[in-house]
């Protein structure tokens, strides 16, 4: 069963993501921000990282960049799920190494479709 690290500073958003992913059969570990996610990613390997962009302590693009610098996460799919839809932010995410960019509020079916496409 693929494992997903879900990173968001909003408890309600983490809960919605967790519910959607678990009901589709994924194992989910939650992180409250980029620093928490970075620590958890160092202890366990995940098949996919789904992260918010705007968070305290470390944002989504910074987390993506740090993960991409490790051999463990060089090719792991990283999706940024955020309210930000501007091209500048999408470009920053892509430059950091994000696999994709999804805009909140998310559609559960679309999220699962994208995850199935990127998880090998």
PDB file of C-alpha atoms in Angstrom, residues 5-11 14 29-41 49-64 66-67:
ATOM      1  CA  UNK A   5       3.033  12.383   3.509  1.00  0.00           C
ATOM      2  CA  UNK A   6       0.268  15.017   3.736  1.00  0.00           C
ATOM      3  CA  UNK A   7       1.596  18.425   4.806  1.00  0.00           C
ATOM      4  CA  UNK A   8      -0.711  21.306   5.726  1.00  0.00           C
ATOM      5  CA  UNK A   9      -0.894  23.765   8.614  1.00  0.00           C
ATOM      6  CA  UNK A  10      -4.710  23.627   8.544  1.00  0.00           C
ATOM      7  CA  UNK A  11      -6.111  20.767  10.675  1.00  0.00           C
ATOM      8  CA  UNK A  14      -5.294  17.658   6.705  1.00  0.00           C
ATOM      9  CA  UNK A  29       1.109  10.384   7.664  1.00  0.00           C
ATOM     10  CA  UNK A  30       0.314  14.002   8.501  1.00  0.00           C
ATOM     11  CA  UNK A  31       2.751  16.858   9.046  1.00  0.00           C
ATOM     12  CA  UNK A  32       1.799  20.318  10.342  1.00  0.00           C
ATOM     13  CA  UNK A  33       4.374  22.301   8.323  1.00  0.00           C
ATOM     14  CA  UNK A  34       7.512  21.924   6.226  1.00  0.00           C
ATOM     15  CA  UNK A  35       9.850  21.436   9.194  1.00  0.00           C
ATOM     16  CA  UNK A  36       7.653  18.660  10.621  1.00  0.00           C
ATOM     17  CA  UNK A  37       7.444  17.078   7.141  1.00  0.00           C
ATOM     18  CA  UNK A  38      11.217  17.277   6.657  1.00  0.00           C
ATOM     19  CA  UNK A  39      11.774  15.458   9.972  1.00  0.00           C
ATOM     20  CA  UNK A  40       9.199  12.750   9.149  1.00  0.00           C
ATOM     21  CA  UNK A  41      10.588  12.280   5.629  1.00  0.00           C
ATOM     22  CA  UNK A  49       4.485  13.995  -0.762  1.00  0.00           C
ATOM     23  CA  UNK A  50       1.402  16.225  -0.903  1.00  0.00           C
ATOM     24  CA  UNK A  51       2.190  19.643   0.552  1.00  0.00           C
ATOM     25  CA  UNK A  52       0.535  22.990   1.081  1.00  0.00           C
ATOM     26  CA  UNK A  53       2.492  26.039  -0.129  1.00  0.00           C
ATOM     27  CA  UNK A  54       1.840  28.698   2.541  1.00  0.00           C
ATOM     28  CA  UNK A  55       2.880  27.390   5.965  1.00  0.00           C
ATOM     29  CA  UNK A  56       4.829  28.716   8.953  1.00  0.00           C
ATOM     30  CA  UNK A  57       8.475  27.662   9.521  1.00  0.00           C
ATOM     31  CA  UNK A  58       8.959  26.178   6.011  1.00  0.00           C
ATOM     32  CA  UNK A  59       6.739  26.577   2.947  1.00  0.00           C
ATOM     33  CA  UNK A  60       5.952  23.996   0.277  1.00  0.00           C
ATOM     34  CA  UNK A  61       8.519  25.079  -2.313  1.00  0.00           C
ATOM     35  CA  UNK A  62      11.307  25.158   0.292  1.00  0.00           C
ATOM     36  CA  UNK A  63      10.305  21.687   1.466  1.00  0.00           C
ATOM     37  CA  UNK A  64      10.243  20.449  -2.141  1.00  0.00           C
ATOM     38  CA  UNK A  66      15.153  20.266   0.337  1.00  0.00           C
ATOM     39  CA  UNK A  67      13.592  16.889  -0.449  1.00  0.00           C
TER      40      UNK A  67
END
